[in-house]
Short mmCIF file of C-alpha atoms and ligand atoms in Angstrom, two decimals:
data_model
loop_
_atom_site.label_atom_id
_atom_site.label_comp_id
_atom_site.label_asym_id
_atom_site.label_seq_id
_atom_site.Cartn_x
_atom_site.Cartn_y
_atom_site.Cartn_z
CA MET A 1 176.43 61.63 247.82
CA THR A 2 178.51 59.35 245.60
CA ALA A 3 182.19 59.24 246.27
CA THR A 4 184.50 61.20 244.02
CA VAL A 5 186.42 59.11 241.50
CA ILE A 6 190.01 59.87 240.61
CA HIS A 7 190.65 59.66 236.91
CA ILE A 8 194.21 59.44 235.46
CA PRO A 9 194.18 60.35 231.78
CA GLY A 10 195.08 57.56 229.50
CA HIS A 11 197.05 59.85 227.22
CA GLY A 12 199.15 62.81 228.16
CA PRO A 13 200.77 63.86 231.42
CA ALA A 14 199.32 64.06 234.88
CA PRO A 15 202.32 65.22 236.92
CA VAL A 16 200.33 66.54 239.88
CA LEU A 17 198.04 63.54 240.21
CA GLY A 18 201.07 61.32 239.91
CA PRO A 19 201.05 57.59 239.31
CA SER A 20 199.12 56.62 242.42
CA PRO A 21 196.74 59.37 243.53
CA ASP A 22 194.72 56.96 245.64
CA ARG A 23 197.61 56.58 248.09
CA VAL A 24 199.35 58.96 250.43
CA GLU A 25 202.85 59.69 248.99
CA SER A 26 205.59 58.90 251.49
CA LEU A 27 208.83 60.87 251.75
CA ALA A 28 210.61 57.76 250.28
CA ALA A 29 208.23 57.65 247.34
CA TYR A 30 208.58 61.37 246.66
CA LEU A 31 212.40 61.21 246.82
CA ALA A 32 212.32 58.20 244.44
CA ARG A 33 210.43 60.36 241.96
CA GLY A 34 213.11 62.93 242.11
CA GLY A 35 211.59 65.21 244.64
CA TYR A 36 213.52 67.72 246.77
CA ARG A 37 216.51 67.15 244.62
CA SER A 38 217.09 69.67 241.85
CA GLU A 39 220.11 71.90 242.12
CA LEU A 40 218.41 74.54 240.16
CA ARG A 41 219.30 78.06 241.37
CA PRO A 42 216.25 80.25 242.51
CA GLU A 43 216.95 82.66 239.62
CA GLU A 44 216.91 79.83 237.04
CA LEU A 45 213.69 78.40 238.51
CA LEU A 46 212.05 81.84 238.38
CA ALA A 47 213.00 82.11 234.75
CA ARG A 48 211.56 78.70 234.07
CA ILE A 49 208.33 79.60 235.90
CA GLU A 50 208.05 82.70 233.68
CA ALA A 51 208.83 80.84 230.49
CA ALA A 52 206.22 78.18 231.30
CA ASP A 53 203.64 81.00 232.09
CA LEU A 54 202.68 79.27 235.34
CA ARG A 55 199.46 80.77 236.66
CA GLY A 56 197.74 80.70 240.07
CA HIS A 57 195.41 77.70 240.37
CA GLY A 58 193.37 79.17 243.22
CA GLY A 59 191.04 81.29 241.21
CA ALA A 60 192.44 84.48 239.80
CA GLY A 61 194.94 82.87 237.44
CA PHE A 62 197.55 85.57 238.09
CA PRO A 63 201.07 85.00 236.59
CA THR A 64 203.09 83.27 239.33
CA ALA A 65 206.45 84.83 238.31
CA VAL A 66 205.09 88.38 238.54
CA LYS A 67 203.85 87.65 242.05
CA LEU A 68 207.16 86.01 243.15
CA ARG A 69 209.09 89.03 241.91
CA ALA A 70 206.83 91.59 243.60
CA VAL A 71 207.23 89.80 246.92
CA ARG A 72 211.03 89.39 246.44
CA ASP A 73 211.43 93.06 245.63
CA GLY A 74 209.10 94.35 248.38
CA GLU A 75 210.23 96.16 251.57
CA GLY A 76 211.11 93.87 254.49
CA ALA A 77 211.75 90.16 254.88
CA PRO A 78 209.16 88.27 252.82
CA VAL A 79 206.79 85.52 254.03
CA VAL A 80 205.44 82.69 251.92
CA VAL A 81 202.12 80.97 252.49
CA ALA A 82 200.81 77.69 250.93
CA ASN A 83 197.09 78.29 250.63
CA GLY A 84 195.07 75.04 250.94
CA GLU A 85 191.81 76.50 252.08
CA GLU A 86 189.42 75.55 249.37
CA GLY A 87 186.22 77.42 249.93
CA GLU A 88 184.51 76.44 246.64
CA PRO A 89 181.90 73.75 247.39
CA GLY A 90 182.48 72.05 244.01
CA SER A 91 186.24 71.80 244.35
CA VAL A 92 188.25 69.01 246.03
CA LYS A 93 191.67 69.17 244.36
CA ASP A 94 193.48 71.25 247.02
CA ARG A 95 192.37 69.07 249.91
CA TRP A 96 193.18 65.90 247.89
CA LEU A 97 196.65 67.30 246.97
CA LEU A 98 197.51 68.09 250.65
CA ARG A 99 196.25 64.73 251.85
CA ALA A 100 197.91 62.68 249.09
CA ARG A 101 201.14 64.59 248.18
CA PRO A 102 202.12 66.90 251.01
CA HIS A 103 205.78 66.62 250.14
CA LEU A 104 205.20 67.97 246.60
CA VAL A 105 203.51 71.11 248.04
CA LEU A 106 206.14 71.59 250.73
CA ASP A 107 208.87 71.23 248.11
CA GLY A 108 207.20 73.99 246.12
CA LEU A 109 206.77 76.18 249.24
CA VAL A 110 210.42 75.93 250.15
CA ARG A 111 211.48 76.74 246.60
CA ALA A 112 209.16 79.75 246.63
CA ALA A 113 210.74 80.87 249.91
CA ARG A 114 214.20 80.61 248.24
CA ILE A 115 213.12 82.62 245.17
CA THR A 116 211.56 85.43 247.35
CA GLY A 117 214.23 85.34 250.11
CA ALA A 118 211.50 84.48 252.73
CA ASP A 119 212.72 83.16 256.11
CA ARG A 120 209.27 82.13 257.32
CA ALA A 121 206.56 80.05 255.75
CA PHE A 122 203.00 78.96 256.59
CA VAL A 123 200.67 76.25 255.40
CA TYR A 124 197.15 77.52 255.73
CA LEU A 125 194.22 75.05 255.59
CA SER A 126 190.92 74.01 257.17
CA ASP A 127 190.83 70.28 256.38
CA GLU A 128 191.77 68.11 259.35
CA GLY A 129 193.01 65.15 257.25
CA ALA A 130 195.19 67.54 255.22
CA GLU A 131 196.53 69.10 258.36
CA ARG A 132 197.56 65.61 259.71
CA ARG A 133 199.43 64.80 256.51
CA VAL A 134 201.23 68.11 256.34
CA ARG A 135 202.37 67.81 259.96
CA GLN A 136 203.55 64.24 259.35
CA ALA A 137 205.46 65.39 256.25
CA LEU A 138 207.08 68.24 258.19
CA ALA A 139 208.11 65.78 260.85
CA GLU A 140 209.54 63.37 258.22
CA ARG A 141 211.88 66.00 256.71
CA ASP A 142 213.28 69.25 258.02
CA PRO A 143 212.16 71.91 255.47
CA GLY A 144 215.16 74.12 256.32
CA LEU A 145 213.12 77.12 257.45
CA PRO A 146 210.35 77.52 260.04
CA VAL A 147 207.03 76.28 258.55
CA GLU A 148 203.95 76.84 260.64
CA VAL A 149 200.59 75.16 260.02
CA VAL A 150 197.60 77.38 260.51
CA ARG A 151 194.16 75.85 260.61
CA THR A 152 191.08 77.87 260.02
CA GLU A 153 187.34 77.30 259.95
CA PRO A 154 186.13 76.43 256.43
CA ALA A 155 184.30 79.27 254.68
CA TYR A 156 183.91 80.48 251.08
CA VAL A 157 185.97 83.62 251.75
CA ALA A 158 188.49 82.06 254.18
CA GLY A 159 190.98 81.34 251.34
CA GLU A 160 190.89 84.85 249.98
CA GLU A 161 194.40 86.24 250.25
CA SER A 162 193.70 89.14 252.59
CA ALA A 163 191.58 86.83 254.82
CA VAL A 164 194.50 84.35 254.91
CA VAL A 165 196.86 87.12 256.03
CA ARG A 166 194.37 88.40 258.65
CA ARG A 167 193.85 84.89 260.11
CA ILE A 168 197.62 84.16 260.26
CA ASP A 169 198.10 87.47 262.00
CA GLY A 170 195.69 86.29 264.72
CA GLY A 171 192.44 87.87 263.43
CA PRO A 172 189.32 86.44 261.84
CA ALA A 173 189.63 84.84 258.39
CA LEU A 174 187.74 87.70 256.67
CA PRO A 175 188.85 89.80 253.66
CA THR A 176 190.07 93.35 253.96
CA ALA A 177 189.80 96.30 251.46
CA LYS A 178 192.45 96.60 248.78
CA PRO A 179 194.84 98.22 248.40
CA PRO A 180 197.15 97.28 249.98
CA ARG A 181 197.56 93.94 248.42
CA VAL A 182 199.22 91.21 250.41
CA PHE A 183 202.32 91.10 248.18
CA GLU A 184 203.16 94.62 249.47
CA HIS A 185 201.66 94.43 252.92
CA GLY A 186 200.85 91.01 254.21
CA VAL A 187 201.66 88.82 257.30
CA GLY A 188 202.87 91.21 259.99
CA GLY A 189 203.14 93.91 257.36
CA ALA A 190 205.72 92.00 255.34
CA PRO A 191 205.51 91.36 251.58
CA THR A 192 203.70 88.06 251.43
CA LEU A 193 203.26 85.40 248.77
CA VAL A 194 199.93 83.59 249.28
CA ALA A 195 200.09 80.81 246.73
CA ASN A 196 197.56 78.11 246.02
CA VAL A 197 198.89 74.63 246.94
CA GLU A 198 198.44 73.36 243.36
CA THR A 199 200.49 76.30 242.07
CA LEU A 200 203.29 75.41 244.49
CA ALA A 201 203.16 71.79 243.44
CA ARG A 202 203.65 72.88 239.86
CA LEU A 203 206.43 75.19 240.83
CA ALA A 204 208.20 72.14 242.35
CA LEU A 205 207.52 70.07 239.28
CA LEU A 206 209.02 72.73 237.01
CA THR A 207 212.43 72.22 238.65
CA GLY A 208 212.52 68.66 237.26
CA GLY A 209 210.92 68.97 233.87
CA SER A 210 208.99 71.24 231.66
CA ASP A 211 205.42 69.94 231.76
CA GLY A 212 204.50 71.32 235.16
CA ALA A 213 202.41 74.12 233.73
CA ASP A 214 200.73 72.28 230.78
CA THR A 215 197.91 70.75 232.81
CA ALA A 216 195.33 71.68 235.44
CA LEU A 217 193.66 69.70 238.25
CA LEU A 218 189.86 69.71 237.65
CA THR A 219 186.91 68.73 239.88
CA LEU A 220 184.18 67.70 237.46
CA SER A 221 180.67 67.05 238.80
CA GLY A 222 177.07 67.08 237.85
CA GLY A 223 174.33 64.93 236.34
CA ARG A 224 173.74 61.60 237.89
CA SER A 225 177.31 60.33 237.57
CA ALA A 226 179.95 60.42 240.20
CA PRO A 227 182.14 63.48 240.59
CA VAL A 228 185.60 63.11 239.03
CA LEU A 229 188.96 64.54 240.12
CA THR A 230 191.21 64.53 237.09
CA GLU A 231 194.20 66.37 235.57
CA GLN A 232 193.90 67.46 232.03
CA ARG A 233 195.96 69.34 229.45
CA TYR A 234 194.89 72.78 228.45
CA GLY A 235 193.04 72.68 225.11
CA VAL A 236 190.69 69.82 226.07
CA THR A 237 187.16 70.98 225.34
CA LEU A 238 184.35 71.35 227.84
CA ARG A 239 182.39 68.75 225.73
CA GLN A 240 185.21 66.20 226.21
CA LEU A 241 185.14 66.91 229.99
CA ALA A 242 181.43 66.54 230.07
CA VAL A 243 181.68 63.15 228.45
CA LEU A 244 184.45 62.13 230.81
CA GLN A 245 182.34 63.03 233.82
CA GLY A 246 179.36 61.23 232.42
CA THR A 247 177.03 64.11 231.72
CA ALA A 248 177.35 64.15 227.89
CA GLU A 249 174.35 66.45 227.21
CA PRO A 250 174.36 69.05 229.97
CA SER A 251 171.71 71.72 230.08
CA ALA A 252 174.39 74.26 231.18
CA VAL A 253 177.96 74.41 232.55
CA LEU A 254 178.74 76.02 235.91
CA MET A 255 182.28 77.25 235.51
CA GLY A 256 185.22 77.92 237.87
CA GLY A 257 183.47 76.87 241.07
CA LEU A 258 180.84 79.60 241.51
CA PHE A 259 183.13 82.14 239.92
CA GLY A 260 182.76 81.71 236.18
CA GLY A 261 179.03 81.95 235.86
CA LEU A 262 176.85 79.61 233.77
CA LEU A 263 177.47 78.73 230.13
CA PRO A 264 174.91 77.47 227.68
CA PRO A 265 175.41 74.15 225.79
CA SER A 266 176.47 76.13 222.75
CA ALA A 267 179.74 76.88 224.64
CA LEU A 268 180.64 73.23 224.97
CA ASP A 269 183.25 73.40 222.27
CA LEU A 270 185.25 76.02 224.17
CA PRO A 271 188.71 74.70 225.06
CA LEU A 272 190.25 74.81 228.47
CA ASP A 273 192.29 77.89 227.63
CA ARG A 274 192.54 80.93 229.85
CA ALA A 275 192.42 83.46 227.00
CA ARG A 276 189.55 81.78 225.21
CA LEU A 277 187.54 81.37 228.40
CA ALA A 278 188.11 85.03 229.32
CA GLN A 279 186.92 86.09 225.86
CA ALA A 280 183.72 84.09 226.52
CA GLY A 281 183.29 85.99 229.72
CA THR A 282 184.09 83.10 231.96
CA GLY A 283 187.12 81.43 233.61
CA LEU A 284 188.63 78.29 234.93
CA GLY A 285 188.95 79.64 238.45
CA CYS A 286 189.83 76.84 240.83
CA GLY A 287 189.25 74.22 238.14
CA ALA A 288 185.78 73.14 239.40
CA ILE A 289 183.31 72.60 236.64
CA ARG A 290 179.76 71.35 237.04
CA PHE A 291 177.71 69.94 234.22
CA LEU A 292 173.98 70.32 234.81
CA ALA A 293 171.88 67.21 234.13
CA PRO A 294 169.70 67.55 230.93
CA ASP A 295 166.62 67.85 233.11
CA GLU A 296 168.20 70.26 235.60
CA CYS A 297 167.15 73.87 235.19
CA PRO A 298 169.94 76.52 235.01
CA VAL A 299 167.65 79.04 236.74
CA SER A 300 167.32 76.82 239.82
CA VAL A 301 171.14 76.26 239.88
CA ALA A 302 171.82 80.01 239.60
CA ALA A 303 169.32 80.68 242.45
CA ASP A 304 170.83 77.93 244.56
CA ALA A 305 174.48 79.06 243.88
CA VAL A 306 173.59 82.73 244.71
CA ASP A 307 171.73 81.45 247.76
CA HIS A 308 174.98 79.82 248.82
CA LEU A 309 176.98 82.93 248.25
CA THR A 310 174.42 85.04 250.20
CA ALA A 311 174.82 82.71 253.11
CA GLU A 312 178.65 82.84 252.83
CA SER A 313 178.92 86.57 252.57
CA SER A 314 181.13 87.76 255.39
CA ARG A 315 178.57 90.56 255.90
CA GLN A 316 181.33 93.18 256.25
CA CYS A 317 180.35 95.30 253.22
CA GLY A 318 176.90 96.76 253.15
CA VAL A 319 176.82 96.54 249.32
CA CYS A 320 177.47 92.86 249.50
CA VAL A 321 174.81 92.11 252.14
CA SER A 322 172.25 94.08 250.16
CA GLY A 323 173.44 93.06 246.73
CA THR A 324 173.65 89.29 247.24
CA ARG A 325 170.26 89.34 248.98
CA ALA A 326 168.70 91.27 246.12
CA LEU A 327 170.22 88.94 243.50
CA ARG A 328 169.17 85.88 245.49
CA ASP A 329 165.56 87.07 245.99
CA THR A 330 165.11 88.06 242.45
CA LEU A 331 166.52 84.70 241.09
CA VAL A 332 164.29 82.80 243.56
CA ALA A 333 161.31 84.83 242.30
CA LEU A 334 162.32 83.92 238.69
CA ALA A 335 162.55 80.28 239.62
CA GLU A 336 159.04 80.47 241.14
CA GLY A 337 157.54 82.17 238.16
CA ARG A 338 156.92 85.44 239.90
CA CYS A 339 159.66 87.72 238.52
CA ASP A 340 158.45 90.77 236.52
CA ALA A 341 160.14 92.79 233.86
CA ASP A 342 161.68 95.10 236.48
CA GLY A 343 163.24 92.13 238.23
CA GLN A 344 164.72 90.84 234.95
CA ALA A 345 166.13 94.29 234.16
CA ASN A 346 167.51 94.57 237.65
CA LEU A 347 169.40 91.29 237.23
CA ALA A 348 171.14 92.63 234.14
CA ARG A 349 171.83 96.01 235.78
CA TRP A 350 173.27 94.51 239.01
CA ALA A 351 175.40 92.09 236.88
CA GLN A 352 176.98 95.28 235.36
CA GLY A 353 177.17 97.48 238.37
CA LEU A 354 178.05 95.26 241.37
CA PRO A 355 181.35 93.63 240.34
CA GLY A 356 184.34 95.30 242.01
CA ARG A 357 182.28 96.96 244.71
CA GLY A 358 182.89 94.53 247.64
CA ALA A 359 186.16 94.10 249.47
CA CYS A 360 186.51 90.67 247.94
CA GLY A 361 185.21 88.84 244.88
CA LEU A 362 182.17 87.09 246.42
CA LEU A 363 179.86 89.75 245.26
CA ASP A 364 181.37 89.63 241.70
CA ALA A 365 180.67 85.86 241.62
CA ALA A 366 177.01 86.35 242.51
CA ALA A 367 176.66 89.10 239.99
CA ARG A 368 178.29 86.98 237.22
CA LEU A 369 175.97 84.06 237.96
CA ALA A 370 172.92 86.35 237.51
CA GLY A 371 174.46 88.09 234.42
CA SER A 372 175.52 84.93 232.65
CA LEU A 373 172.01 83.46 233.17
CA VAL A 374 170.28 86.48 231.73
CA ALA A 375 172.71 86.81 228.77
CA GLY A 376 173.17 83.08 228.00
CA PHE A 377 169.73 81.74 228.63
CA ALA A 378 167.45 84.58 227.43
CA ASP A 379 164.65 82.40 226.20
CA LEU A 380 164.64 80.37 229.24
CA VAL A 381 164.47 83.39 231.48
CA GLU A 382 161.63 84.76 229.41
CA ALA A 383 159.77 81.48 229.77
CA HIS A 384 160.23 81.52 233.56
CA ARG A 385 158.64 84.90 233.69
CA ARG A 386 155.46 83.54 232.18
CA THR A 387 155.02 80.16 233.70
CA PRO A 388 156.43 78.50 236.86
CA CYS A 389 159.06 75.92 236.02
CA PRO A 390 158.44 72.36 237.33
CA ALA A 391 162.18 71.59 237.45
CA CYS A 392 162.76 74.70 239.53
CA ALA A 393 159.82 73.76 241.84
CA ALA A 394 161.29 70.31 242.42
CA THR A 395 164.73 71.75 243.44
CA PRO A 396 164.23 74.93 245.56
CA PRO A 397 167.45 76.72 246.70
CA ASP A 398 169.14 74.83 249.48
CA ALA A 399 172.24 77.08 250.26
CA GLY A 400 174.01 75.18 247.44
CA ARG A 401 173.97 71.79 249.15
CA ARG A 402 173.77 70.00 245.76
CA LEU A 403 176.89 71.76 244.53
CA ARG A 404 179.08 70.12 247.18
CA VAL A 405 181.60 67.47 246.07
CA PRO A 406 183.15 64.98 248.62
CA VAL A 407 186.87 64.94 248.86
CA PRO A 408 188.49 61.68 247.74
CA LEU A 409 190.42 60.10 250.65
CA PRO A 410 193.82 58.72 249.53
CA MET A 411 194.36 55.12 250.53
CA THR A 412 190.96 54.53 251.81
CA THR A 413 187.76 55.11 249.70
CA ALA A 414 188.94 56.54 246.40
CA THR A 415 188.54 54.31 243.44
CA VAL A 416 191.17 54.75 240.81
CA LEU A 417 190.05 54.37 237.27
CA ARG A 418 193.02 54.17 235.01
CA ALA A 419 191.47 55.85 232.03
CA ALA A 420 188.57 53.46 232.46
CA VAL A 421 185.91 55.92 231.60
CA PRO A 422 185.69 55.39 227.83
CA PRO A 423 184.88 58.45 225.82
CA PRO A 424 183.08 58.03 222.51
CA PRO A 425 185.46 56.65 219.78
CA CYS A 426 185.70 59.97 217.83
CA THR A 427 187.03 61.90 220.76
CA ALA A 428 188.94 59.15 222.52
CA ALA A 429 192.31 60.23 221.12
CA ARG A 430 191.87 63.75 222.25
CA VAL A 431 190.69 63.30 225.88
CA GLY A 432 193.77 63.59 228.00
CA MET B 1 195.14 111.35 242.89
CA LYS B 2 192.94 108.27 243.27
CA LEU B 3 189.80 107.98 245.27
CA ARG B 4 189.37 104.75 247.21
CA ILE B 5 186.53 103.33 249.16
CA ASP B 6 186.69 100.64 251.85
CA SER B 7 183.37 98.89 251.31
CA THR B 8 183.73 97.28 254.72
CA ARG B 9 183.48 100.71 256.37
CA CYS B 10 180.77 102.27 254.20
CA GLN B 11 177.58 102.38 256.26
CA GLY B 12 175.46 104.26 253.76
CA TYR B 13 175.15 107.49 255.59
CA GLY B 14 175.23 109.39 252.33
CA GLU B 15 177.16 112.33 253.82
CA CYS B 16 179.68 112.03 251.00
CA LEU B 17 177.16 112.83 248.21
CA PRO B 18 176.48 116.52 248.69
CA PRO B 19 180.14 117.68 248.48
CA ALA B 20 180.98 115.50 245.51
CA PRO B 21 177.98 114.77 243.28
CA GLY B 22 179.96 114.14 240.07
CA VAL B 23 182.43 111.91 241.81
CA ILE B 24 180.27 109.80 244.07
CA ASP B 25 176.76 108.40 243.69
CA LEU B 26 174.66 106.43 246.13
CA ASP B 27 173.28 103.09 244.99
CA GLU B 28 169.69 101.96 245.59
CA TRP B 29 170.60 100.75 249.09
CA GLY B 30 172.36 104.01 249.97
CA TYR B 31 175.89 102.86 249.71
CA ALA B 32 178.55 105.00 248.01
CA ARG B 33 179.55 104.11 244.50
CA LEU B 34 182.60 105.78 243.06
CA LEU B 35 181.88 107.33 239.62
CA VAL B 36 185.59 108.10 239.08
CA VAL B 37 188.72 106.61 240.61
CA ASP B 38 191.39 108.62 238.82
CA LEU B 39 190.52 112.13 239.79
CA THR B 40 191.05 115.18 237.53
CA ASP B 41 192.51 118.32 239.16
CA ASP B 42 189.00 119.83 239.03
CA GLN B 43 187.56 116.95 240.94
CA GLU B 44 190.13 116.78 243.71
CA ALA B 45 188.64 119.44 245.99
CA ALA B 46 185.24 117.80 245.83
CA ALA B 47 186.70 114.39 246.57
CA ARG B 48 188.65 115.74 249.51
CA ALA B 49 185.48 117.27 250.89
CA ALA B 50 183.68 113.92 250.52
CA VAL B 51 186.60 112.18 252.40
CA ASP B 52 186.29 114.68 255.21
CA ALA B 53 182.46 114.35 255.29
CA CYS B 54 182.35 110.58 255.75
CA PRO B 55 181.69 109.84 259.45
CA ASN B 56 183.18 106.42 259.15
CA ASN B 57 186.47 107.08 257.29
CA ALA B 58 185.37 104.86 254.43
CA LEU B 59 186.89 107.15 251.80
CA ARG B 60 190.56 107.75 251.20
CA LEU B 61 192.72 109.73 248.69
CA GLU B 62 195.77 108.11 247.41
CA ARG B 63 198.69 109.25 245.31
S1 SF4 C 1 182.41 91.51 249.42
FE1 SF4 C 1 181.00 90.29 250.74
S2 SF4 C 1 182.12 88.42 251.23
FE2 SF4 C 1 183.66 89.91 250.45
S3 SF4 C 1 184.44 90.96 252.24
FE3 SF4 C 1 182.63 92.15 251.55
S4 SF4 C 1 180.93 91.32 252.73
FE4 SF4 C 1 182.62 89.88 252.90
S1 SF4 C 2 179.50 109.11 253.90
FE1 SF4 C 2 180.96 107.38 254.10
S2 SF4 C 2 179.68 105.73 255.03
FE2 SF4 C 2 178.32 107.30 254.19
S3 SF4 C 2 177.79 106.63 252.14
FE3 SF4 C 2 179.51 108.00 251.93
S4 SF4 C 2 181.27 106.67 252.12
FE4 SF4 C 2 179.63 105.47 252.83
#
């Protein structure tokens, strides 16, 4: 697969990518950029996080200030965790961030510890390159509290907050039923902040300036062009992002990793805006967006994505084992032109009834993929029931292999394009 | 009172259905599906009976 390109927007801020995302940022470079330095009191920083409406960048988009307060006010000595386990096959930003800017993440982690009053911290990850950088960074500078690096095996659910806690506590990286939530009962029973590494990076940036929460790291992929890691301001439209990635006329958009379902081309004018995306029944999730090539069939992608989720189910919940399998089999039947009216009705029914029934969100993701396909591509689904689709036949489900995006390696293979992907003239001013 | 289910524990025995038909339903694979989470006073006894009936401690009442 083609290497991922890092794109620095020509206009507008990219505080998390920073000026040289193709290189590993040393301690000296981070200090020179004002890192680790602010005298801001924890209370002031918390107020700033709230004012900026910083949200989690791992998937759920929960307000960070609310989480910080809940952990701070819980019973017992809090624990903070930087979560860098990126289970979404279409996302690379967390692994890039840990490899390229470990100090920015650690800065945020230590500040989160101060806000919550935690005296113990963890960095949780599965990527070997990321682990090396984080250990190096910890050796370069004493973080001022014990920080333990915990490496897990990569898996779709390994980064889910209860799986993170279970693994740190010495168990398998598998989700547990909620409640309790980890902010009340986490590592060793203590109130625990499990925060995505990008969220922590933004928390650190908010100490210095105000634009830490105005942008999002995005992994854009699809079509025949190279995947792109970029940072964009909220408000940019999906169409602009499609052009930037090089798939100007996608047949569909796979949103939020595998979490936001599929959107039809008519949704391309949606802006990157949490409220607007939620209204449209989708979400930014971890910031991974895949634009399907014009000749790629949304049915085959839905079948493939659900096939991946079925394979990644941790098989702890009966309803998830049966539910993902039923969704997958029905979508495959649809792709092969042998789905009847009952199967089609089942897809819509499961899309309604299955979300919320598993111990984690994997089943919800599978249900949303099916539901968004049936609702947003009704004619296409009808057509698939009558005649087998040649595009689907050419791309049978392969456990989501085509959805995987390679991580750009700072300092070695990444190609930095300084706004060198030219958008069409009419949108040029607005991209970035 | 709230009724909670731990989906990782539900084995689909269906023992919970007879004592609490209006509170719990079984899906097409036999797993318990909660019809209500926030229980009314009238539903509490049935829910408690379902909790007791589950051989795998998958159901739980919570304040
Ligand atoms: S919902 Fe699925 S993936 Fe999540 S814990 Fe249950 S079995 Fe595992
Ligand atoms: S009795 Fe328990 S295990 Fe059986 S279906 Fe009901 S909740 Fe599930």
